[in-house]
CSV table of C-alpha atoms in Angstrom, one decimal:
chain,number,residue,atom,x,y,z
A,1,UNK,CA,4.1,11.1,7.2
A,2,UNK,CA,4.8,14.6,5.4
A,3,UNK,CA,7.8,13.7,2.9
A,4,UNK,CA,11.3,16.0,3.1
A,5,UNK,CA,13.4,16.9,0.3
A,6,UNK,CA,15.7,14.0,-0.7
A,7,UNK,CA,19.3,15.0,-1.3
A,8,UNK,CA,21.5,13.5,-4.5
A,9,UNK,CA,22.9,10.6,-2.7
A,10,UNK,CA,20.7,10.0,-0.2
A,11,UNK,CA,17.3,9.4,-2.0
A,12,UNK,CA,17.5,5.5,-2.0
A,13,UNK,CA,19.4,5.5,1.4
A,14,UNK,CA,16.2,7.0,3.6
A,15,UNK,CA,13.9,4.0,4.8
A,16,UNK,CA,11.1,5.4,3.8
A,17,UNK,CA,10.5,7.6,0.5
A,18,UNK,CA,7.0,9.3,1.0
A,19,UNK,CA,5.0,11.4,-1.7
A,20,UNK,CA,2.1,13.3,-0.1
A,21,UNK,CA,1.6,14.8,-4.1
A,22,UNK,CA,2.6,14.4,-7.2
A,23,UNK,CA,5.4,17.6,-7.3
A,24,UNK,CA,6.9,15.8,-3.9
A,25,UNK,CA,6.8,12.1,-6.0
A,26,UNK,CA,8.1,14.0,-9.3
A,27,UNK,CA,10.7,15.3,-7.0
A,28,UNK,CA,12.0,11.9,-5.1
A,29,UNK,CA,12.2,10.2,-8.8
A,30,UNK,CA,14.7,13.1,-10.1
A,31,UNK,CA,16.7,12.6,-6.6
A,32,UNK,CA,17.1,8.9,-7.4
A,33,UNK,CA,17.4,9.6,-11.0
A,34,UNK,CA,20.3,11.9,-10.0
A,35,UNK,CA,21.4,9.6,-7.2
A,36,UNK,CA,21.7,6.4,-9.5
A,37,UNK,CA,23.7,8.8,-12.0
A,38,UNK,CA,21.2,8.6,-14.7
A,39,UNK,CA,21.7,11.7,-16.8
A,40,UNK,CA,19.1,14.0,-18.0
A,41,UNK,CA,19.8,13.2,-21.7
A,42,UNK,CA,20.0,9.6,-21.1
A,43,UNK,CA,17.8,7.7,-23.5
A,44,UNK,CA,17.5,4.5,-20.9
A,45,UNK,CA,16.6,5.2,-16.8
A,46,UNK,CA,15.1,3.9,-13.9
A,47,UNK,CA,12.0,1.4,-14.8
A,48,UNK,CA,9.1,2.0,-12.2
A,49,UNK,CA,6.3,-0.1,-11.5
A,50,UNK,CA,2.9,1.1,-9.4
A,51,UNK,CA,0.9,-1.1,-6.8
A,52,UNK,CA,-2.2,-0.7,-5.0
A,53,UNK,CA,-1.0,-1.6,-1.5
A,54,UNK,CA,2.3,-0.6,-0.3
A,55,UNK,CA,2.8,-4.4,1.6
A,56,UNK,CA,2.6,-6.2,-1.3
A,57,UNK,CA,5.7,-7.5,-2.0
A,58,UNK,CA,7.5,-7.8,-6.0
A,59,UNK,CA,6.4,-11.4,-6.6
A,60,UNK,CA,4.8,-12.3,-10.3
A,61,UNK,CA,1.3,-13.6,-10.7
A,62,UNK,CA,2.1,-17.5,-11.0
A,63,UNK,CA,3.8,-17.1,-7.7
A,64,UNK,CA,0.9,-15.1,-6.1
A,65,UNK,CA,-1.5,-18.5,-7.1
A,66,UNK,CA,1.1,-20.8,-5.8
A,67,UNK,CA,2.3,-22.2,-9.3
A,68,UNK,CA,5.4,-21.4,-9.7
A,69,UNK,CA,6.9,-25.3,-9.5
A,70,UNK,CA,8.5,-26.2,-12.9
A,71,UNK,CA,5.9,-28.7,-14.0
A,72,UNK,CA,2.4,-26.3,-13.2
A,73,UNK,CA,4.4,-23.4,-15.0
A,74,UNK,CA,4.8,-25.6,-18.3
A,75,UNK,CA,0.9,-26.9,-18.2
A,76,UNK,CA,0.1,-23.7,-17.9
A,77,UNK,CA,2.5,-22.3,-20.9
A,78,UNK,CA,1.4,-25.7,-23.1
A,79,UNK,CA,-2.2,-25.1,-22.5
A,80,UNK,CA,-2.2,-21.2,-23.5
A,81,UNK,CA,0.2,-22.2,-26.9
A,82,UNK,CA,-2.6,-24.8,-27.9
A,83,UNK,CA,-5.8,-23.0,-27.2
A,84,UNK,CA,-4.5,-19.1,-27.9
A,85,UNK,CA,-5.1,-19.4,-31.5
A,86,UNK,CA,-8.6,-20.5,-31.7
A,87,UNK,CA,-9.2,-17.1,-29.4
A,88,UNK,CA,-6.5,-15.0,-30.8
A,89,UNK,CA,-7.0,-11.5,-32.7
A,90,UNK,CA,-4.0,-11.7,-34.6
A,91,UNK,CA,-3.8,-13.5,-37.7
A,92,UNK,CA,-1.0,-15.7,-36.6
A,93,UNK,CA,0.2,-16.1,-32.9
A,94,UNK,CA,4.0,-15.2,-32.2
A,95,UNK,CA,5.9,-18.8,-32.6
A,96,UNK,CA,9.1,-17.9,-30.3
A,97,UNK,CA,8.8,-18.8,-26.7
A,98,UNK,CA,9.6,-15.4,-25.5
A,99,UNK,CA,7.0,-13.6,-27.5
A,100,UNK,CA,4.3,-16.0,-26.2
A,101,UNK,CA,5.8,-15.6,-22.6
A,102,UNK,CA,5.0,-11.6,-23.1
A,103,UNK,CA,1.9,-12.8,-24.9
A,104,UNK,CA,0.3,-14.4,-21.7
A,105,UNK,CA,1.3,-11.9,-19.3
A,106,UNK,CA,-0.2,-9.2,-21.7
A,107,UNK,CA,-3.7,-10.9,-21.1
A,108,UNK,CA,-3.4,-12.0,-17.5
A,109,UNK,CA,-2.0,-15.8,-17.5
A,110,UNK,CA,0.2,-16.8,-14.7
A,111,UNK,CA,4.1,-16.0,-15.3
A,112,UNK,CA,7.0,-15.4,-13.8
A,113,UNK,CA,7.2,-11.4,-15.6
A,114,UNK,CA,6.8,-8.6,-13.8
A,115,UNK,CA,5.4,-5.5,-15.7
A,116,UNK,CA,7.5,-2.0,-15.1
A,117,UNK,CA,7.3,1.1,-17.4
A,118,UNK,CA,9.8,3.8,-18.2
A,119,UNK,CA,6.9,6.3,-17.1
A,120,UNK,CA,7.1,7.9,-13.2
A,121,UNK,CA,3.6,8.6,-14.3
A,122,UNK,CA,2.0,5.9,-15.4
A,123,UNK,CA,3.4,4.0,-12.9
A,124,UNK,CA,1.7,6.0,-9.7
A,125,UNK,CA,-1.3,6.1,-12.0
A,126,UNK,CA,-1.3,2.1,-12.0
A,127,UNK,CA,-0.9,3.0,-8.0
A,128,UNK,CA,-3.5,5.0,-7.2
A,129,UNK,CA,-6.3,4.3,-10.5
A,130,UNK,CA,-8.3,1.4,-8.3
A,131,UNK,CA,-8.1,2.7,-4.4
A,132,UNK,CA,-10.2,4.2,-2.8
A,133,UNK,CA,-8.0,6.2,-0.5
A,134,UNK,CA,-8.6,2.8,2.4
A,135,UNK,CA,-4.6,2.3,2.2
A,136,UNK,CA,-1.4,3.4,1.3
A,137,UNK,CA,-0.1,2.6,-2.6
A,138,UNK,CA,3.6,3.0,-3.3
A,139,UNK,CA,5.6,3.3,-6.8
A,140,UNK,CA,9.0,0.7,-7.0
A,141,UNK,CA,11.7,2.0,-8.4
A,142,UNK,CA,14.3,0.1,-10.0
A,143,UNK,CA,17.7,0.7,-11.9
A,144,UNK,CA,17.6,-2.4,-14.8
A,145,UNK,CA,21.0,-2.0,-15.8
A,146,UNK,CA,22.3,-2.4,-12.6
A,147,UNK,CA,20.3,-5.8,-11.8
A,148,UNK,CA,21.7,-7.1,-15.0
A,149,UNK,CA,25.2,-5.9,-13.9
A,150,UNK,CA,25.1,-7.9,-10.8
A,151,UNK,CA,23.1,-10.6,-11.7
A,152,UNK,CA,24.8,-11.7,-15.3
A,153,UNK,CA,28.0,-9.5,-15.0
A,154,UNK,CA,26.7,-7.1,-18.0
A,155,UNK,CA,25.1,-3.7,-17.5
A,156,UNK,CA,22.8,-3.9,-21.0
A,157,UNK,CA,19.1,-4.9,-21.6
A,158,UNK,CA,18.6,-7.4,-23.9
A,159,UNK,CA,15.4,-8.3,-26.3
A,160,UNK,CA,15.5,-11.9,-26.5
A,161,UNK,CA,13.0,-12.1,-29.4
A,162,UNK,CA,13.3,-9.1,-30.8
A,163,UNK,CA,14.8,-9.4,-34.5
A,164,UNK,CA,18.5,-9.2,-35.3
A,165,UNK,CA,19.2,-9.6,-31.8
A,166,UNK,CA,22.5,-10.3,-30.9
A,167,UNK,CA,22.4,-14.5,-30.6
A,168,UNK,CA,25.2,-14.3,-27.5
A,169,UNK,CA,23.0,-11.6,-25.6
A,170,UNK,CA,20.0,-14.0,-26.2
A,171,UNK,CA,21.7,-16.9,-25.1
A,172,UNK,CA,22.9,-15.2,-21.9
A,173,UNK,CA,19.0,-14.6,-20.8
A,174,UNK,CA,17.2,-17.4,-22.2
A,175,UNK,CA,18.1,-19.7,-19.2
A,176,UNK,CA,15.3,-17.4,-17.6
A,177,UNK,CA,12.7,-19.4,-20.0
A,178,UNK,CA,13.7,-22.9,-20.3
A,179,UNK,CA,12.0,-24.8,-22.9
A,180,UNK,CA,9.1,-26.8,-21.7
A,181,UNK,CA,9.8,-30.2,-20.5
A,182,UNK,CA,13.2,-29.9,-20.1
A,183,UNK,CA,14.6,-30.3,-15.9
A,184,UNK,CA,16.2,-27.2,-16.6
A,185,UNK,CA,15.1,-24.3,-14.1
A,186,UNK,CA,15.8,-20.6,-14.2
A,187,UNK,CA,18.5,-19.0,-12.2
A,188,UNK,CA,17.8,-17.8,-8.7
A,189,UNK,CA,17.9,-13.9,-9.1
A,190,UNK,CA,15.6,-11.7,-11.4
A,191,UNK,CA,16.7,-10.7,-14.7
A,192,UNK,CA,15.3,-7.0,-16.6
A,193,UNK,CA,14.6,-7.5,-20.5
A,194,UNK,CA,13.1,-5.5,-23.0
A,195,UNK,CA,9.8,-7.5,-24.6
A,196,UNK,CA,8.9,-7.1,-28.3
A,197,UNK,CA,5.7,-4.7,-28.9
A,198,UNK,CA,3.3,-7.2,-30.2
A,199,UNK,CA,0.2,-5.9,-28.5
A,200,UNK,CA,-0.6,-1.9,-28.6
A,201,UNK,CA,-1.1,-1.7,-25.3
A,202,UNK,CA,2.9,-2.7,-24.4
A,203,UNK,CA,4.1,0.2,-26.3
A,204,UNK,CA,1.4,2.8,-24.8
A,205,UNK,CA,2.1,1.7,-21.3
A,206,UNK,CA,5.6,1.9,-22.6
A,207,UNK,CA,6.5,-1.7,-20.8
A,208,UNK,CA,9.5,-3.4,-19.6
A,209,UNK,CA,9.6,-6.6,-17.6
A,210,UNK,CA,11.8,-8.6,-15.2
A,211,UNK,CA,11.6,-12.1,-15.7
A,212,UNK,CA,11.4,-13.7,-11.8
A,213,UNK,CA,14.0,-16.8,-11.3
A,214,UNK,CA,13.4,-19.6,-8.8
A,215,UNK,CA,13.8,-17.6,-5.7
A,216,UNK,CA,10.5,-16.2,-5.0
A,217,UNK,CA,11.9,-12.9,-3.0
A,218,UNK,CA,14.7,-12.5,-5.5
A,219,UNK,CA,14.3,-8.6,-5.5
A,220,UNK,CA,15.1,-8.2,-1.6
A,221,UNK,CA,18.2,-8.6,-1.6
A,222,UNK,CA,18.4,-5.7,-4.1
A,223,UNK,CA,16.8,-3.4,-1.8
A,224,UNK,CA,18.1,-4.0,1.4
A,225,UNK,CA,22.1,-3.6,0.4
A,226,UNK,CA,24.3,-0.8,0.6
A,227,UNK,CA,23.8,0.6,-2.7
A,228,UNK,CA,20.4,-0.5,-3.8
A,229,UNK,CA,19.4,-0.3,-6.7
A,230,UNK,CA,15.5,-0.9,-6.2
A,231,UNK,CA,13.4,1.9,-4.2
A,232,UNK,CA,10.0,2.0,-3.0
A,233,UNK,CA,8.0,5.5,-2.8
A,234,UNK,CA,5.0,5.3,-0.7
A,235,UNK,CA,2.0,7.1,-1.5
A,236,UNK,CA,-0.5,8.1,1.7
A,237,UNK,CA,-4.2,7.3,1.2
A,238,UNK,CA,-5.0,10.4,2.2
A,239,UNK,CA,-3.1,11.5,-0.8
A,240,UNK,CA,-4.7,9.1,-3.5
A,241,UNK,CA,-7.7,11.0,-4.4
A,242,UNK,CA,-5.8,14.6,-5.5
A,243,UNK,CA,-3.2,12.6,-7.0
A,244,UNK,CA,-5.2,10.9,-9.3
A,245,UNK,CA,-7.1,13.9,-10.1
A,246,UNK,CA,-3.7,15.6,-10.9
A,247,UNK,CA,-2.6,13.0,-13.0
A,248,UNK,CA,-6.0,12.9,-15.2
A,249,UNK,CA,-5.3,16.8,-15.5
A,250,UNK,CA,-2.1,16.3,-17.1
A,251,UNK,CA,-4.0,13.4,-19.3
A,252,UNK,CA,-2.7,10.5,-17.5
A,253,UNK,CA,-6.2,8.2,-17.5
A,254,UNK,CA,-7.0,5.2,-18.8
A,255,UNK,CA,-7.4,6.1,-22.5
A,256,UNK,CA,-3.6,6.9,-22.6
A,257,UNK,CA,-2.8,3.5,-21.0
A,258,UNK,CA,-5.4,1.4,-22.5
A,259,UNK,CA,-6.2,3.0,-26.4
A,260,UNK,CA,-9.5,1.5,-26.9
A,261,UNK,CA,-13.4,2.0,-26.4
A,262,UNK,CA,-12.5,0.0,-23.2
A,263,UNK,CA,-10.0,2.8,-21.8
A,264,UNK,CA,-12.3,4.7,-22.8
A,265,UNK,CA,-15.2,3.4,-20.9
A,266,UNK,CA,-12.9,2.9,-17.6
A,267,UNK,CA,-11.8,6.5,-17.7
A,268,UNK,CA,-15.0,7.9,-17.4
A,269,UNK,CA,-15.7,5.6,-14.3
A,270,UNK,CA,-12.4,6.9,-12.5
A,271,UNK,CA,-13.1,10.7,-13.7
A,272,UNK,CA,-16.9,10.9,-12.6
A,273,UNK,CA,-16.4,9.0,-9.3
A,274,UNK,CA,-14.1,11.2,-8.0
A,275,UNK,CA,-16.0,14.2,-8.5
A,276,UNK,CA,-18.6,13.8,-5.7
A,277,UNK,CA,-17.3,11.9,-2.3
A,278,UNK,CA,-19.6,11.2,0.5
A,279,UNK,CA,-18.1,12.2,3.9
A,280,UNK,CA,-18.3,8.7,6.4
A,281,UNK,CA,-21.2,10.0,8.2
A,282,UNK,CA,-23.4,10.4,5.3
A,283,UNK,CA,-26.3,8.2,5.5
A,284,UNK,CA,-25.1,7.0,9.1
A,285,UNK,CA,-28.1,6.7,11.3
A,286,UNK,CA,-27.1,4.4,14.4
A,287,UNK,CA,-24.5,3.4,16.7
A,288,UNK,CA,-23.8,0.5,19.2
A,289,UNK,CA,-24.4,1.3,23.0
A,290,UNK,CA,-25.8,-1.4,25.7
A,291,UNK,CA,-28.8,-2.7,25.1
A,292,UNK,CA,-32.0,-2.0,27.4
A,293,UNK,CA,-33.3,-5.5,25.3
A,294,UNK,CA,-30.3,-8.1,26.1
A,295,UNK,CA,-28.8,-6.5,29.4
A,296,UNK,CA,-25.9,-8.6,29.3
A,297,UNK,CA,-25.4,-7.4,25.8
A,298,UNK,CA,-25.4,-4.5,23.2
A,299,UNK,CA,-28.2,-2.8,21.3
A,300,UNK,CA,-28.3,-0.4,17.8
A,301,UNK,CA,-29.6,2.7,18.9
A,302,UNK,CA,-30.5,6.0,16.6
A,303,UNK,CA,-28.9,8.7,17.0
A,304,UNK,CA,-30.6,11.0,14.6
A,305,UNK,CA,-34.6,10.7,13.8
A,306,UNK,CA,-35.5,8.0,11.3
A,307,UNK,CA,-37.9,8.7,8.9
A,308,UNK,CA,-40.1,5.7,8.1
A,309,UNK,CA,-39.3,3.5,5.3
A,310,UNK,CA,-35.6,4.5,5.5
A,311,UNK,CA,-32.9,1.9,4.4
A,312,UNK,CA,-31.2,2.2,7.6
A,313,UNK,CA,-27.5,0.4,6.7
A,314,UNK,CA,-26.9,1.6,3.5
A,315,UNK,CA,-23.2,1.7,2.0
A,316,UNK,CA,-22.3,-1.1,4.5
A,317,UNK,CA,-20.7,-4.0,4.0
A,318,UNK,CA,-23.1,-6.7,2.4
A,319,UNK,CA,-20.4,-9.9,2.2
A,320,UNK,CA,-22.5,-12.9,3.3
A,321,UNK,CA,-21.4,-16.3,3.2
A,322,UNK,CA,-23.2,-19.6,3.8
A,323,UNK,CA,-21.8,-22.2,6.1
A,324,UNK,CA,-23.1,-26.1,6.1
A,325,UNK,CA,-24.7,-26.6,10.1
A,326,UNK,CA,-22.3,-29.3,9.4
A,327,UNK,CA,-19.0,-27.8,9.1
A,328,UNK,CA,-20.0,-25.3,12.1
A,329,UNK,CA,-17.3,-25.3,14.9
A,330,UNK,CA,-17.5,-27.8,17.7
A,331,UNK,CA,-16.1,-25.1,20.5
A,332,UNK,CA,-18.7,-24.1,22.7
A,333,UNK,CA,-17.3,-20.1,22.2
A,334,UNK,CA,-17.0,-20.6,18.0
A,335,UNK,CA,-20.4,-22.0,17.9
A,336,UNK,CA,-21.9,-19.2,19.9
A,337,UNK,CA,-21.0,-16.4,17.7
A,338,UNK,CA,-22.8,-18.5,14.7
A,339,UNK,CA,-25.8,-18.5,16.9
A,340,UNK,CA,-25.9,-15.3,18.1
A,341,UNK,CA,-25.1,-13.8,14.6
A,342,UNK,CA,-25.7,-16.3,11.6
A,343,UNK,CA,-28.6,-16.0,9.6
A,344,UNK,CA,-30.7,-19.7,9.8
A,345,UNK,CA,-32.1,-20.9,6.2
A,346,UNK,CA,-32.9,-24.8,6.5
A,347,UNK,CA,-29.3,-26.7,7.8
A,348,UNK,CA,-27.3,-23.4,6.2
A,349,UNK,CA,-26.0,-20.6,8.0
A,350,UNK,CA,-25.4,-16.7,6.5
A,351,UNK,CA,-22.5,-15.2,7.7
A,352,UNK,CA,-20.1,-12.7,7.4
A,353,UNK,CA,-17.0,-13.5,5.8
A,354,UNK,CA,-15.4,-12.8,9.2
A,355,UNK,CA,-16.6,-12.2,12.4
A,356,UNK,CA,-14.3,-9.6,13.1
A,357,UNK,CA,-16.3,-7.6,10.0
A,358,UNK,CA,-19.5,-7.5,12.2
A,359,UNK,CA,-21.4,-4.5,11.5
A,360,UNK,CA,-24.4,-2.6,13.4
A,361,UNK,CA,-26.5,-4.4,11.4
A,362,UNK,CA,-25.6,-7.8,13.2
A,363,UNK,CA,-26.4,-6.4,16.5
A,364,UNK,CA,-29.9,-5.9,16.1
A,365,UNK,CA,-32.1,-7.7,18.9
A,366,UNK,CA,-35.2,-9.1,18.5
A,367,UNK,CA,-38.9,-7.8,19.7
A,368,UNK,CA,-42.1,-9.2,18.2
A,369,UNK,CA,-43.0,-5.5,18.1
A,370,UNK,CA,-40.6,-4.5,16.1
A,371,UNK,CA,-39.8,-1.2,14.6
A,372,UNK,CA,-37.9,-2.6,11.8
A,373,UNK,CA,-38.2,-4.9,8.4
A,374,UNK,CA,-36.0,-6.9,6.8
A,375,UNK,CA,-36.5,-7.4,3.2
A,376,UNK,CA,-35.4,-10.6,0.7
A,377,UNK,CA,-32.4,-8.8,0.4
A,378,UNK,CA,-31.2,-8.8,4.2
A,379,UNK,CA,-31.3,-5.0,3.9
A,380,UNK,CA,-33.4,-3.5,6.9
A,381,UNK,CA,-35.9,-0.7,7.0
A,382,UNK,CA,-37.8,1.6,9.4
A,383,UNK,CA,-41.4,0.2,9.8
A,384,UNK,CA,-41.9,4.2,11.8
A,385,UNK,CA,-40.7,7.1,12.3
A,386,UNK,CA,-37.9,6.2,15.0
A,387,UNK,CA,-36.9,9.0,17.6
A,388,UNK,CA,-32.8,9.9,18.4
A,389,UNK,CA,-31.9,7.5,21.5
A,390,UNK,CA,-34.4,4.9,20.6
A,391,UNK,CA,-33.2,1.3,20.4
A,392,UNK,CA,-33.6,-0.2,16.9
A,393,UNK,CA,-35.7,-4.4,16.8
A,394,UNK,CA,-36.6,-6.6,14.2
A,395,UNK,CA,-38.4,-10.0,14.6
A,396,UNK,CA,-36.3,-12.4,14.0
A,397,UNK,CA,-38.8,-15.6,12.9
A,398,UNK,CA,-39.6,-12.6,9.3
A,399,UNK,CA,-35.7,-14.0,7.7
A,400,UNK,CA,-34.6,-16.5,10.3
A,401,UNK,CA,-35.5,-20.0,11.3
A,402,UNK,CA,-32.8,-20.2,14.5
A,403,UNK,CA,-32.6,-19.5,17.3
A,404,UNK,CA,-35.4,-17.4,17.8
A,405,UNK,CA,-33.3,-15.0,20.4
A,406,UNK,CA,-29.8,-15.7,20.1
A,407,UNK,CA,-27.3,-15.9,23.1
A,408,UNK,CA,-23.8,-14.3,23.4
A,409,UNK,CA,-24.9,-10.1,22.0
C-alpha cells in the first residue's frame, strides 16, 4: 500500500499510516508532530518505539512469557537483586528499586517497561535492523505527556530515581513499582517515565520507558479513541531492505545504538548482508508435479539439468524435530502424515516443526535405483547428472528404518 501525504490534523486519524521510505516515514512523524501540537523548538516530543512485525501488539517482556502475576514478577525482581552483583560490571549495583527495575530491562530480564526513544530514527532502525524483508515492521508512535495527562491528571514526565527529584512527583508514579512482598498491585493503565542513565547504552539509544500496569492491553484504549495519542506507522517488507540501507547512510547502525566492539561487530553483519541478495530462484532446481512413481500421489521433478554431486535443496528450511513413536497421534489421518513423511531412527521420528512447512524435499519417493544421496546431515545430493523433467528418488532404507515406502504422498 503506497502511503499519501498526511494532513496536520489528520495524521493520527487515517487507519493506516504507511511508509514505503524513509522521506515518506520522516514526513508522517512531522504530520503527527504537527498534529499533536508539538512545536519545532520543543525540547520534549512524541517517544517512538520500532518492532519487527507490525501484529505484535505493545505488551512488555514479562507479559510476553506469561509472568506477569504479582508473585512470579517479585521472584523474578528478588532473584536478579541477589545474584546481579556477583555478575555486575559496575562497582556497586544501583540500591533504589527503580534503578534496578531499568537495570533488568537494560539486560533483558522480564518487566513490565517498555523501551521508546525520542529518535524517529532509531526507532525504524530497531524496526527494520533484524528482517529480512518476510513481513511488514511498523514504528509506534506515542505522545507521553498526554498518557500521563489522562492517566494521573498531570501532563509532565517524572524520574522517579533520578536525584533531587521532586518526592510528590515520585510518589505519584511509584504505585507503578510496588515494593516486593507487599499485596499492593499497579494501577490498570500504563504510565511514561524518564529512567536514570546508568548504563551507556540508555543514553545512546536515547531511552524512555512506559511502565505497563495490570491491564495487559492497557495501550489500546489509547489508540483506538477520538483523539489518540498513540500511532502506529507501518513499514512494507518490500520496503525494509532500502530503508535500512538509507538509515546506515545517514550513520544510523549498530555502532550508534550499541557503542562497543559488539556494535561494532553486529554492524558489519547488517552492512555486508545487504549488499548481495539472492533472487528466490537462485539455487532452485525442482518443483512438485504428480508423480509417475506413487500415482495416487506427487513426485519432485527437475526442471533444469542437475549436475552430479549438486546439493539439490539448498537455502531450504532444515527445522527437524524428533517425536517419541509414543506420543505419535492415534487418528488414523494424523498418523499417516508421520508415516508418509517422518524420518524413522529406532522408536523416534524426525519431523518438521509443522506439517504445513513441508518442503520439496519431503516429497521425495523411493526407488532402489535411485538417482539421489542423502548424507548424515539429511541434506540430499545428485548421485548423476539428472535431465530437466526427470523425476528425482532416493532409497529410503540409506537414512530411514520405516516404512520402507510410505503411504498418503
Amino acid at each position: 500500500m503506497e502511503a499519501v501525504t498526511v494532513m496536520a490534523k489528520s495524521a493520527t486519524r487515517k487507519k493506516v499510516l504507511t511508509a514505503p521510505s524513509l522521506a515518506k516515514f520522516l514526513k508522517i512523524v512531522s504530520d503527527i508532530r504537527e498534529d499533536w501540537d508539538f512545536a519545532r523548538d520543543d525540547v520534549g516530543g512524541p517517544w517512538f518505539r520500532g518492532q519487527q512485525r507490525k501484529h505484535w501488539p505493545l505488551v512488555p517482556n514479562i507479559v510476553r512469557i506469561g509472568c506477569s502475576d504479582r508473585e512470579t514478577e517479585d521472584e523474578i525482581r528478588e532473584e536478579f537483586a541477589v545474584r546481579a552483583p556477583a555478575l555486575s560490571r559496575f562497582e556497586t549495583l544501583p540500591t533504589s528499586d527503580w534503578d534496578l527495575y531499568f537495570l533488568m530491562q537494560h539486560y533483558g530480564a522480564p518487566t513490565r517497561l517498555l523501551d521508546w526513544t525520542d529518535s524517529p530514527a532509531i526507532a525504524l532502525y530497531f524496526a527494520v535492523r533484524d528482517n529480512p524483508g518476510y513481513y511488514d515492521s511498523a514504528v509506534w508512535v506515542l505522545d507521553p505527556y498526554e498518557l500521563n495527562k489522562r492517566v494521573t491528571g498531570k501532563k509532565e514526565i517524572v524520574a522517579p530515581s533520578a536525584p533531587g527529584a521532586n518526592p510528590k512527583d515520585v510518589e505519584r508514579v511509584n504505585p507503578w513499582l510496588p515494593p516486593r512482598w507487599t499485596k499492593r498491585h499497579p494501577p490498570e493503565e500504563p504510565i511514561a517515565i524518564f529512567p536514570t542513565h546508568i548504563a551507556r547504552r540508555i543514553s545512546s539509544q536515547k531511552s524512555s520507558f512506559t511502565v505497563h500496569g495490570n491491564n495487559e492491553s492497557g495501550f489500546s484504549k489509547f489508540q483506538a479513541s477520538k483523539d489518540p495519542c498513540l500511532a502506529r506507522i507501518v513499514v512494507p517488507g518490500h520496503a525494509v531492505r532500502d530503508i535500512r540501507l538509507d538509515l546506515q547512510n545517514y550513520g544510523i547502525d549498530d555502532t550508534l545504538i550499541f557503542p562497543d566492539l559488539e556494535g561494532l561487530g553486529r554492524a558489519l553483519v547488517t552492512s555486508y548482508r545487504d549488499v548481495k541478495r539472492d533472487r528466490p530462484h537462485s539455487g532452485v532446481y525442482v518443483r512438485l508435479r504428480p508423480s509417475k512413481l506413487d500415482k495416487k500421489g506427487v513426485g519432485v521433478f527437475a526442471i533444469r539439468k542437475i549436475p552430479r554431486g549438486t546439493r539439490i535443496f539448498a537455502d531450504e528450511n532444515e527445522e527437524l524435530c524428533w517425536i517419541p513413536k509414543s506420543s505419535l497421534p492415534k487418528g488414523k489421518a494424523l498418523r499417516e502424515l508421520y508415516d508418509a513423511f517422518a524420518i524413522i531412527e529406532a522408536d523416534r521420528y524426525g519431523c518438521p516443526t509443522s506439517f504445513n512447512r513441508l518442503t520439496p524435499a519431503w516429497f521425495l519417493n523411493e526407488s532402489k535405483k535411485p538417482n539421489t544421496r542423502c548424507d548424515e546431515n539429511y541434506d540430499f545430493y545428485t548421485l548423476r547428472d539428472v535431465v530437466a523433467g526427470e523425476e528425482l528418488t532416493v532409497d529410503y532404507s540409506t537414512f530411514s528404518r520405516y516404512p520402507a515406502k510410505p503411504s498418503g504422498h
